[in-house]
Coordinates of C-alpha atoms and ligand atoms in Angstrom, one line a residue:
Chain A
M1 CA -0.9 11.5 -0.5
I2 CA 1.7 8.2 -0.1
W3 CA 4.3 9.7 -2.4
K4 CA 7.0 11.3 -2.3
F5 CA 9.1 11.7 -5.1
K6 CA 12.3 12.3 -2.5
S7 CA 12.7 9.9 -0.8
S8 CA 12.0 7.4 -4.1
R9 CA 15.5 8.2 -4.6
H10 CA 17.2 6.5 -2.3
Q11 CA 17.0 2.7 -0.9
E12 CA 18.0 1.3 2.0
L13 CA 15.9 -1.5 1.4
P14 CA 18.0 -3.5 -1.5
L15 CA 13.8 -4.5 -2.7
S16 CA 14.5 -4.2 -6.0
K17 CA 16.6 -7.7 -5.2
D18 CA 13.2 -9.8 -3.2
S19 CA 12.5 -12.6 -5.2
S20 CA 8.5 -12.9 -4.0
N21 CA 9.5 -9.6 -7.0
L22 CA 8.7 -11.8 -10.6
F23 CA 5.8 -13.7 -8.5
L24 CA 4.5 -10.2 -8.1
K25 CA 4.8 -9.3 -11.6
I26 CA 3.3 -12.5 -13.0
M27 CA 0.6 -12.5 -11.0
I28 CA 0.3 -8.3 -11.3
S29 CA 0.3 -9.2 -14.8
I30 CA -2.7 -11.8 -15.1
S31 CA -4.7 -9.9 -13.2
V32 CA -4.5 -7.2 -15.2
F33 CA -5.1 -9.6 -17.8
L34 CA -8.4 -10.7 -16.8
F35 CA -10.1 -7.5 -15.3
A36 CA -8.7 -5.6 -17.9
V37 CA -10.7 -9.1 -20.9
T38 CA -14.2 -8.6 -18.3
L39 CA -13.5 -5.1 -18.5
A40 CA -14.0 -5.2 -21.4
G41 CA -17.0 -7.4 -21.4
V42 CA -18.5 -5.0 -18.5
L43 CA -18.0 -2.0 -21.1
A44 CA -19.6 -3.6 -24.2
I45 CA -23.1 -5.6 -22.9
N46 CA -23.1 -1.5 -21.0
S47 CA -23.0 -0.1 -24.1
M48 CA -25.7 -3.5 -25.8
L49 CA -28.4 -2.6 -22.7
V50 CA -28.2 1.5 -23.7
N51 CA -29.1 0.6 -27.1
W52 CA -31.0 -1.8 -26.6
N53 CA -33.0 -0.3 -24.1
A54 CA -33.4 3.0 -26.6
S55 CA -35.0 0.5 -29.2
I56 CA -37.3 -1.3 -26.6
L57 CA -37.8 2.5 -24.9
G58 CA -39.5 4.8 -26.9
S59 CA -43.2 2.4 -28.5
L60 CA -44.6 -0.7 -28.3
T61 CA -45.8 -2.6 -30.6
V62 CA -49.5 -4.8 -30.1
Q63 CA -50.7 -7.2 -32.0
I64 CA -54.2 -8.3 -32.0
V65 CA -54.5 -11.8 -33.9
P66 CA -57.6 -13.0 -35.7
V67 CA -59.8 -15.4 -34.5
S68 CA -60.5 -17.7 -35.9
N69 CA -64.3 -18.5 -36.2
S70 CA -66.1 -20.0 -39.6
D71 CA -68.4 -16.6 -39.7
R72 CA -65.7 -14.1 -40.5
Q73 CA -67.9 -11.1 -40.7
K74 CA -68.6 -11.9 -36.9
A75 CA -64.7 -13.1 -36.0
H76 CA -64.5 -9.6 -37.5
E77 CA -66.4 -7.7 -34.6
E78 CA -64.7 -9.7 -32.5
M79 CA -62.1 -9.0 -32.8
L80 CA -62.6 -4.9 -33.2
E81 CA -63.9 -6.1 -30.1
Q82 CA -60.8 -6.4 -29.0
E83 CA -59.0 -4.0 -29.7
Q84 CA -60.7 -1.4 -27.7
R85 CA -60.4 -3.0 -24.7
A86 CA -56.8 -3.2 -25.2
V87 CA -56.7 0.2 -27.2
A88 CA -58.6 1.3 -23.7
L89 CA -56.2 -0.7 -21.6
L90 CA -53.3 0.8 -23.2
S91 CA -54.7 4.6 -23.2
A92 CA -55.3 4.2 -19.1
M93 CA -51.0 3.3 -19.0
P94 CA -49.0 6.4 -17.4
E95 CA -46.6 5.0 -18.7
A96 CA -48.1 6.2 -22.1
K97 CA -47.8 9.2 -24.4
K98 CA -50.0 8.2 -27.0
V99 CA -51.8 5.0 -28.2
T100 CA -52.8 4.2 -32.0
A101 CA -54.7 2.0 -33.8
L102 CA -53.6 1.3 -36.9
S103 CA -56.2 2.4 -39.7
E104 CA -57.4 -0.5 -42.9
D105 CA -55.8 2.0 -44.7
Q106 CA -53.0 1.7 -43.2
L107 CA -52.4 -1.9 -42.7
Q108 CA -53.0 -2.4 -46.2
R109 CA -50.4 -0.2 -46.7
L110 CA -48.3 -1.9 -44.1
L111 CA -48.8 -5.1 -46.2
R112 CA -48.8 -3.9 -49.9
P113 CA -44.9 -5.2 -50.0
W114 CA -45.3 -8.5 -49.0
L115 CA -49.1 -9.1 -51.6
G116 CA -49.1 -6.5 -54.0
D117 CA -51.5 -4.8 -54.9
D118 CA -54.2 -6.9 -56.8
V119 CA -55.1 -8.8 -53.1
D120 CA -57.9 -8.1 -51.6
I121 CA -57.3 -7.6 -47.7
N122 CA -60.2 -7.5 -46.5
E123 CA -59.7 -11.2 -47.9
L124 CA -57.6 -12.0 -45.7
P125 CA -57.4 -13.1 -42.0
M126 CA -55.9 -10.0 -41.2
P127 CA -54.5 -9.4 -37.7
R128 CA -54.9 -5.7 -35.7
L129 CA -52.3 -3.1 -34.7
I130 CA -51.3 -1.0 -31.5
D131 CA -48.8 1.9 -31.9
V132 CA -48.1 3.4 -28.6
R133 CA -45.8 5.5 -28.1
L134 CA -44.2 5.8 -24.5
K135 CA -43.5 8.8 -22.5
S136 CA -39.0 9.4 -22.1
G137 CA -37.6 7.6 -18.9
A138 CA -40.2 4.9 -18.8
E139 CA -39.7 1.2 -18.4
I140 CA -42.4 -1.4 -19.5
N141 CA -42.8 -4.4 -17.5
F142 CA -43.4 -6.5 -20.5
K143 CA -44.6 -9.8 -18.6
Q144 CA -47.1 -8.1 -16.4
L145 CA -48.2 -5.7 -19.5
A146 CA -49.2 -9.2 -21.5
E147 CA -51.4 -10.7 -18.4
K148 CA -53.0 -7.8 -18.3
L149 CA -53.5 -7.5 -21.7
A150 CA -54.4 -11.1 -22.1
T151 CA -57.9 -10.5 -19.3
V152 CA -59.0 -7.2 -21.5
A153 CA -58.0 -9.2 -25.2
P154 CA -57.1 -13.1 -24.9
Q155 CA -56.8 -12.1 -29.1
A156 CA -53.9 -9.5 -28.0
S157 CA -50.2 -9.7 -28.0
L158 CA -47.2 -8.2 -27.8
D159 CA -44.2 -7.2 -29.7
N160 CA -42.2 -10.9 -29.6
H161 CA -39.2 -9.5 -30.3
K162 CA -38.9 -7.0 -27.1
L163 CA -40.9 -9.4 -25.4
W164 CA -37.3 -11.4 -25.9
L165 CA -34.7 -8.3 -25.7
N166 CA -36.3 -8.3 -22.2
K167 CA -35.3 -11.1 -21.1
L168 CA -32.2 -10.8 -22.9
I169 CA -31.4 -7.4 -21.1
N170 CA -32.4 -8.9 -18.0
F171 CA -29.7 -11.5 -19.1
A172 CA -27.3 -9.3 -19.5
A173 CA -27.7 -7.0 -16.8
G174 CA -27.1 -9.5 -14.8
L175 CA -23.6 -11.2 -16.7
K176 CA -23.0 -7.6 -15.5
V177 CA -23.2 -7.8 -12.3
L178 CA -20.6 -11.0 -12.5
A179 CA -18.3 -9.4 -14.0
L180 CA -18.1 -6.3 -11.7
A181 CA -18.2 -9.4 -8.9
V182 CA -15.0 -10.7 -11.0
L183 CA -13.4 -7.7 -11.0
L184 CA -13.6 -6.9 -7.5
L185 CA -12.3 -10.7 -6.8
V186 CA -9.1 -9.8 -9.6
I187 CA -8.9 -6.4 -7.1
G188 CA -9.3 -9.1 -3.6
V189 CA -6.3 -11.3 -4.6
T190 CA -4.1 -9.8 -5.6
S191 CA -4.5 -7.1 -2.7
G192 CA -4.0 -10.6 -0.9
A193 CA -1.0 -11.5 -2.8
I194 CA 0.6 -7.9 -2.4
F195 CA 0.0 -7.9 1.4
Y196 CA 1.7 -11.7 2.4
T197 CA 4.7 -10.4 0.2
T198 CA 5.5 -7.4 1.7
Q199 CA 5.4 -8.8 5.4
T200 CA 7.2 -11.9 4.4
S201 CA 9.6 -9.5 2.9
L202 CA 9.7 -7.0 6.0
G203 CA 10.9 -10.1 8.1
L204 CA 13.2 -11.0 5.9
H205 CA 14.8 -6.9 6.2
R206 CA 14.5 -7.6 9.4
D207 CA 18.3 -6.3 10.2
V208 CA 17.7 -3.5 8.3
I209 CA 14.5 -1.5 9.3
E210 CA 16.3 -2.4 12.4
I211 CA 18.9 0.1 11.9
L212 CA 16.8 2.4 10.5
H213 CA 14.4 2.1 13.6
I214 CA 16.9 2.8 15.4
M215 CA 18.7 6.0 13.4
G216 CA 14.7 7.9 14.1
A217 CA 13.4 6.6 10.6
K218 CA 9.2 6.2 11.4
D219 CA 7.2 3.9 9.8
T220 CA 6.6 6.2 7.2
Y221 CA 9.6 6.2 5.8
I222 CA 9.9 2.0 5.4
A223 CA 6.3 1.8 3.7
Q224 CA 7.0 4.9 1.3
Q225 CA 10.2 2.9 -0.3
Y226 CA 8.7 -0.6 -0.3
A227 CA 5.1 1.4 -1.6
G228 CA 7.8 2.7 -4.6
R229 CA 8.6 -0.1 -5.6
T230 CA 5.1 -2.2 -5.6
A231 CA 4.0 1.3 -7.6
W232 CA 7.1 0.2 -9.9
L233 CA 5.8 -3.9 -10.2
G234 CA 2.2 -2.6 -10.5
A235 CA 3.1 -0.8 -13.1
V236 CA 5.4 -3.0 -15.4
G237 CA 2.3 -5.9 -13.9
G238 CA -0.1 -3.7 -15.5
I239 CA 1.4 -2.9 -18.4
I240 CA 2.3 -6.6 -19.4
G241 CA -1.8 -7.6 -18.9
V242 CA -3.3 -5.0 -20.9
A243 CA -1.1 -5.6 -24.0
L244 CA -1.8 -9.1 -23.5
A245 CA -5.5 -8.2 -23.1
V246 CA -5.9 -5.9 -25.9
P247 CA -5.7 -8.6 -28.4
V248 CA -7.6 -11.2 -26.4
I249 CA -10.2 -8.6 -26.5
F250 CA -10.0 -7.9 -30.7
L251 CA -10.2 -11.3 -31.2
I252 CA -13.1 -12.0 -28.8
A253 CA -14.9 -9.3 -30.9
H254 CA -14.0 -10.5 -34.1
L255 CA -15.5 -13.5 -33.3
A256 CA -18.9 -11.8 -31.6
H257 CA -19.1 -10.1 -34.8
Q258 CA -19.7 -13.2 -37.1
I259 CA -22.6 -14.3 -35.2
E260 CA -25.7 -12.9 -37.2
G261 CA -28.1 -11.3 -35.8
G262 CA -26.9 -7.8 -35.4
I263 CA -27.7 -8.3 -31.5
I264 CA -23.8 -8.0 -30.6
D265 CA -23.1 -5.4 -33.4
E266 CA -24.2 -3.7 -30.2
A267 CA -21.9 -4.5 -28.2
R268 CA -18.4 -1.6 -29.5
L269 CA -16.4 -0.1 -27.0
S270 CA -15.8 3.6 -27.1
M271 CA -13.2 5.4 -27.5
G272 CA -13.7 6.1 -23.8
S273 CA -13.8 2.6 -23.2
W274 CA -9.8 1.6 -24.6
L275 CA -9.1 4.9 -22.7
A276 CA -10.0 2.7 -20.0
I277 CA -8.6 -0.4 -20.4
V278 CA -4.6 1.1 -21.7
S279 CA -4.9 3.3 -18.6
L280 CA -5.1 0.3 -16.4
P281 CA -1.7 0.0 -15.3
V282 CA -1.8 3.7 -13.3
F283 CA -4.9 1.5 -11.4
S284 CA -2.9 -1.3 -10.8
S285 CA 0.2 0.2 -9.7
L286 CA -1.7 2.4 -7.3
V287 CA -3.9 0.1 -5.9
A288 CA -0.8 -1.8 -5.7
M289 CA 1.2 1.2 -4.1
Q290 CA -1.3 1.8 -2.1
T291 CA -1.8 -2.2 -0.4
A292 CA 1.6 -2.1 -0.1
Y293 CA 2.5 1.0 2.3
Y294 CA -0.6 0.3 4.5
T295 CA 0.6 -3.5 5.1
V296 CA 4.2 -1.9 5.9
K297 CA 2.5 0.7 8.6
R298 CA -0.2 -2.1 10.1
T299 CA 2.9 -4.6 9.5
L300 CA 5.9 -2.6 11.9
E301 CA 3.4 -1.5 14.1
R302 CA 2.9 -5.5 15.4
M303 CA 6.5 -6.3 14.5
M304 CA 8.6 -3.8 16.3
Chain B
M1 CA 26.8 11.0 42.8
F2 CA 28.7 13.7 42.8
E3 CA 28.1 15.8 40.0
T4 CA 25.9 18.3 40.1
Q5 CA 22.3 18.1 40.3
E6 CA 21.1 21.1 39.0
T7 CA 21.0 20.7 35.6
E8 CA 17.8 17.9 34.4
P9 CA 19.3 14.2 34.0
I10 CA 19.8 13.5 30.1
I11 CA 19.0 10.0 30.8
E12 CA 17.7 8.7 34.0
L13 CA 16.2 5.1 35.1
E14 CA 14.9 3.8 38.0
K15 CA 14.7 0.9 39.6
V16 CA 14.4 -0.7 35.9
G17 CA 15.2 -4.4 34.9
I18 CA 15.6 -5.9 31.7
R19 CA 15.2 -9.5 30.5
Y20 CA 15.0 -11.4 27.1
G21 CA 12.0 -13.5 27.4
R22 CA 11.3 -15.6 30.0
G23 CA 14.8 -15.5 30.6
P24 CA 16.3 -14.3 34.3
E25 CA 17.1 -10.5 34.7
V26 CA 20.3 -9.5 32.6
L27 CA 20.3 -6.5 35.1
S28 CA 18.3 -5.7 38.4
N29 CA 17.5 -3.1 40.3
I30 CA 19.1 -0.5 38.1
D31 CA 19.3 3.2 39.1
L32 CA 21.4 6.1 37.2
S33 CA 20.8 9.3 36.3
L34 CA 23.4 11.3 33.7
Q35 CA 23.6 14.6 33.4
R36 CA 23.4 16.8 30.1
G37 CA 27.5 17.0 29.2
S38 CA 28.8 14.2 31.0
F39 CA 31.9 11.3 30.1
H40 CA 31.0 7.7 31.0
F41 CA 32.7 5.1 31.0
L42 CA 30.7 1.6 30.9
T43 CA 32.5 -0.8 32.2
G44 CA 31.8 -4.9 32.8
K45 CA 32.7 -9.0 32.4
S46 CA 31.4 -9.8 28.9
G47 CA 28.0 -10.3 29.3
A48 CA 27.7 -8.2 31.9
G49 CA 24.5 -6.2 29.8
K50 CA 26.9 -3.6 28.7
T51 CA 25.5 -4.2 25.7
S52 CA 21.7 -4.4 27.3
L53 CA 22.0 -1.0 28.8
L54 CA 23.3 0.7 26.1
S55 CA 20.4 -0.5 24.1
M56 CA 17.7 0.1 26.2
M57 CA 19.4 3.5 26.3
Y58 CA 19.3 3.6 21.9
L59 CA 15.7 3.4 22.9
W60 CA 14.9 -0.2 21.1
Q61 CA 15.1 -2.2 24.1
K62 CA 13.1 -1.4 26.4
P63 CA 12.9 -2.3 30.1
S64 CA 11.1 -5.3 31.3
R65 CA 10.4 -2.7 34.4
G66 CA 10.9 0.1 35.4
R67 CA 11.0 3.4 34.5
L68 CA 13.6 5.1 32.0
S69 CA 13.4 8.6 30.7
I70 CA 15.1 10.4 28.5
F71 CA 15.2 14.2 27.8
G72 CA 12.9 14.7 30.5
N73 CA 10.0 12.4 28.7
N74 CA 8.7 9.5 30.5
V75 CA 9.2 6.7 27.4
N76 CA 6.7 3.4 29.0
F77 CA 4.7 6.6 27.4
A78 CA 6.7 7.6 24.4
N79 CA 4.4 6.6 21.4
R80 CA 6.1 5.6 17.8
N81 CA 6.4 8.9 16.3
S82 CA 8.2 10.6 19.4
L83 CA 10.1 7.6 19.9
S84 CA 11.5 8.4 16.7
L85 CA 12.1 11.2 17.3
F86 CA 14.0 10.9 20.3
R87 CA 16.5 8.4 18.7
R88 CA 17.0 11.4 16.2
R89 CA 18.7 13.1 19.4
I90 CA 20.8 9.8 20.0
G91 CA 24.6 8.1 18.5
V92 CA 24.4 4.8 17.9
V93 CA 28.2 3.3 17.8
F94 CA 26.8 -1.0 17.6
Q95 CA 29.9 -3.5 18.6
D96 CA 29.4 -5.2 15.5
F97 CA 28.9 -1.7 13.6
R98 CA 25.8 -3.2 11.9
L99 CA 26.5 -0.7 8.7
L100 CA 24.1 -2.0 5.7
E101 CA 26.6 -3.3 3.9
H102 CA 24.8 -2.4 0.5
V103 CA 25.3 0.2 -0.1
S104 CA 27.9 2.9 0.0
A105 CA 29.9 4.4 2.8
F106 CA 28.2 7.8 1.8
D107 CA 25.1 6.4 2.1
N108 CA 25.8 5.0 5.8
V109 CA 26.6 8.3 6.8
A110 CA 24.2 10.0 5.1
L111 CA 21.1 7.7 6.5
P112 CA 20.5 9.3 10.1
L113 CA 20.1 12.9 7.8
R114 CA 18.4 11.2 5.2
V115 CA 15.3 9.2 8.3
S116 CA 15.1 13.1 9.2
G117 CA 14.4 14.7 6.0
M118 CA 17.3 17.0 5.7
N119 CA 17.2 18.4 1.5
E120 CA 20.0 16.2 -0.5
K121 CA 22.7 18.9 -1.0
E122 CA 22.8 19.6 3.0
I123 CA 23.7 16.5 3.5
R124 CA 26.3 16.0 0.5
K125 CA 28.0 18.9 1.9
R126 CA 28.3 17.6 5.9
V127 CA 28.5 14.2 4.7
N128 CA 31.6 14.7 2.6
E129 CA 32.7 17.2 5.4
L130 CA 33.0 14.3 7.5
L131 CA 33.8 11.4 5.7
K132 CA 37.0 13.4 4.4
W133 CA 37.7 14.2 8.8
V134 CA 37.6 10.5 9.1
E135 CA 39.8 9.8 6.1
I136 CA 37.4 7.6 4.4
D137 CA 37.1 10.6 1.4
R138 CA 38.9 7.8 -1.5
S139 CA 35.8 5.1 -1.0
T140 CA 33.0 7.9 -0.7
S141 CA 30.9 5.6 -3.1
A142 CA 32.2 2.4 -2.5
I143 CA 29.7 -0.4 -1.2
T144 CA 30.3 -0.8 2.2
S145 CA 31.0 -4.8 2.5
T146 CA 33.5 -4.0 0.4
L147 CA 35.4 -2.4 3.1
S148 CA 38.3 -2.5 5.8
G149 CA 37.3 -3.6 9.0
G150 CA 39.1 -0.7 10.4
E151 CA 37.4 1.9 7.4
K152 CA 33.9 0.2 8.7
Q153 CA 34.4 0.8 12.4
R154 CA 34.8 4.5 10.9
V155 CA 32.1 5.0 8.9
A156 CA 30.2 3.5 12.2
I157 CA 31.7 6.4 13.7
A158 CA 30.8 9.3 11.1
R159 CA 27.0 7.3 10.6
A160 CA 26.9 7.7 15.1
V161 CA 28.3 11.5 15.4
I162 CA 26.5 13.0 11.5
N163 CA 23.8 14.5 13.1
R164 CA 25.8 16.4 16.2
P165 CA 23.4 14.1 18.9
D166 CA 23.0 15.1 22.3
I167 CA 23.4 12.0 24.0
L168 CA 26.7 9.5 22.3
L169 CA 27.3 6.0 23.3
A170 CA 29.2 3.2 21.7
D171 CA 29.5 0.0 22.0
E172 CA 33.3 -1.3 22.7
P173 CA 34.5 1.0 19.6
T174 CA 38.1 0.1 19.8
G175 CA 37.5 -3.1 20.4
N176 CA 39.6 -3.9 17.5
V177 CA 42.0 -1.2 16.9
D178 CA 45.5 -0.4 17.4
N179 CA 45.9 1.6 21.0
D180 CA 47.0 4.4 19.2
I181 CA 43.8 4.2 16.4
A182 CA 41.8 3.7 19.9
T183 CA 43.0 7.0 21.0
K184 CA 42.3 9.0 18.4
L185 CA 38.7 8.0 18.4
M186 CA 38.6 8.6 22.1
K187 CA 39.5 12.6 20.9
L188 CA 36.8 12.4 19.0
F189 CA 34.6 11.4 21.5
V190 CA 36.2 13.8 23.7
E191 CA 35.4 17.0 21.5
L192 CA 31.9 15.1 20.9
N193 CA 31.8 16.0 25.1
K194 CA 33.0 19.6 24.7
L195 CA 30.7 21.0 21.9
G196 CA 28.1 19.5 24.8
T197 CA 27.2 16.0 24.0
T198 CA 27.1 13.0 26.4
V199 CA 28.3 10.0 26.2
V200 CA 28.3 7.0 27.0
I201 CA 31.8 4.5 26.0
A202 CA 31.4 0.7 26.6
T203 CA 34.8 -0.8 27.0
H204 CA 37.4 -2.8 27.9
N205 CA 40.6 -0.8 27.1
E206 CA 41.8 -0.8 30.5
N207 CA 44.3 2.2 28.8
L208 CA 41.8 4.5 28.4
I209 CA 40.2 3.5 31.0
N210 CA 43.6 5.2 32.6
E211 CA 44.1 7.7 29.8
F212 CA 40.9 9.8 29.9
K213 CA 40.1 10.8 33.4
Y214 CA 36.0 9.8 33.1
P215 CA 33.7 8.1 35.1
C216 CA 33.4 4.7 34.8
I217 CA 29.7 2.8 34.9
C218 CA 30.1 -0.7 36.4
L219 CA 28.2 -3.7 36.0
K220 CA 28.9 -6.7 37.8
N221 CA 25.7 -9.0 39.1
H222 CA 22.9 -7.8 37.6
N223 CA 23.6 -4.4 39.3
L224 CA 25.8 -1.0 38.3
T225 CA 28.2 1.3 40.7
I226 CA 29.6 4.6 39.7
V227 CA 32.8 4.8 40.1
P228 CA 34.7 8.1 40.4
A229 CA 36.8 9.6 38.4
G230 CA 40.1 8.1 38.7
E231 CA 40.0 5.4 41.3
R232 CA 40.5 2.4 40.9
K233 CA 38.1 0.2 43.0
N234 CA 39.1 -4.1 44.1
D235 CA 35.3 -4.8 42.4
M236 CA 35.8 -3.1 39.6
E237 CA 35.8 -5.7 36.8
I238 CA 36.5 -5.0 33.1
Ligands
ADP401 N1 18.5 -10.8 22.4 C1 18.9 -11.8 23.5 N2 17.8 -12.4 23.5 C2 18.9 -13.6 24.9 N3 18.8 -13.3 25.7 C3 20.4 -11.5 25.7 C4 19.9 -10.6 24.7 N4 20.8 -10.3 24.7 C5 21.9 -10.3 25.2 N5 21.2 -11.6 26.1 C6 21.9 -11.6 27.4 O1 21.6 -10.9 28.4 C7 23.0 -11.0 29.2 C8 23.4 -9.4 28.7 O2 24.1 -9.7 27.6 P1 24.7 -8.2 27.2 O3 24.4 -6.9 27.4 O4 25.4 -8.4 25.4 O5 26.4 -8.5 27.7 P2 27.5 -7.7 27.5 O6 27.5 -6.9 26.3 O7 27.8 -7.0 28.4 O8 29.1 -8.7 26.2 C9 24.0 -12.6 28.5 O9 24.4 -12.8 29.6 C10 23.1 -12.2 27.3 O10 23.3 -14.4 27.2
MG402 MG1 28.0 -6.7 24.0

């Protein structure tokens, strides 16, 4: 580890008076703020995806809609036929654990709450339902399955909700990749700013550095002083950034919870997620320190 | 040279030239061999190249041609780390002191010990001792920029000798002090020399050269001649 407390006690380089310190502090604060909010987004999307995937995995429902035909008997037979073919297709799927076509009784029981006891179901154009239990860990390509089902049973339709959820999952996963790219970008831009301000500072303190070198100081001795200073700036900037980000994250969460439908409800930040966000100053301090350290080593090798 | 040749020279220059950028050579074809434990004055008019020659000896200025060896190592082939280690064995008093103005006298003198990683307790002991010896003990914690010229000079000398260097290079250390103090400083250098330190002192001070009988390295017209102790040549310019 490059960090040595022993040598951080003396600071021959008057780095605390560098005018770039304020710039770096503000820069790091803004970066950590953006990082924290984006990270909260990534973590929220993640927990949402976990919940959605859990509800999407496990099971799926296929519905066979009645054929419209004036001959009710014939239409009913056609529907049952399609149901059988659909069941055959679904059972053949390697991901399927158990495929059950719901019986008339079961259908009636499902509908009773809406229709009451007096309605004769046989008089109504009732759809048939097939319940498919999936093996654990199985992932279904809904679009492909829907297409396959259409060839054997044109009246079959996949559970709408899940199809829609599947699209939402893809969207959220894309959003997550984008957010991760933003996180990398924020780290990159901040490291770049630290790189250039450190280089400028080295030029500014050339006289002192020359003296240190002539006294026999190695580059690491100088690099440690920069690392110490910049680690401090990284920590302070990080604390300011997180302090600003936490209320904003709460505000966004509050606004999101007002959306009806319970989609966003799944996007809770866990204890671990909050811990990660709150410990960002440690991270920013480390990144700042490492960047400054290697900038000094690299620049000095070229400069003198 | 009349000195014994049995021991290996501590500094050796062979056909060395120094130039700045694309300018003319300040010194050309310099051959010089300093024995361990020797004491030399370095003389020459202003602009003759005394500071340039010294800065090469403390491994800052690189020779633009020729070979420079120090402690038996060819400097042309030394890497950054070993250069640092060599520099720790060389004490330098600069013409303009080059102290760190924003830190205390104590921190300035402690610097050579800190860069070589000595523990603070030992540093405190050694530095306070030396500062007392050069009579700066009242103002050790004062920021260097508030010290008088004479005090700064003593701090600069203390910094140069704190780690008992093998080589001591002083660039006109008696430049702006009166003769009494100059003689006192010289006696310090002589004491160090007796302990084994190789000493080179650039100076204009004729009284010192006459009083202390040491050989002179004379720079003139880009060339170097050695004038043995106690002798005066007509072409020796101070
Ligand atoms: N950093 C430098 N850049 C360019 N020329 C220099 C530099 N240092 C010294 N010189 C030139 O080299 C010559 C010798 O200078 P210096 O070594 O300082 O002589 P002295 O110390 O004997 O007065 C002078 O002509 C001076 O102008
Ligand atoms: Mg000079």
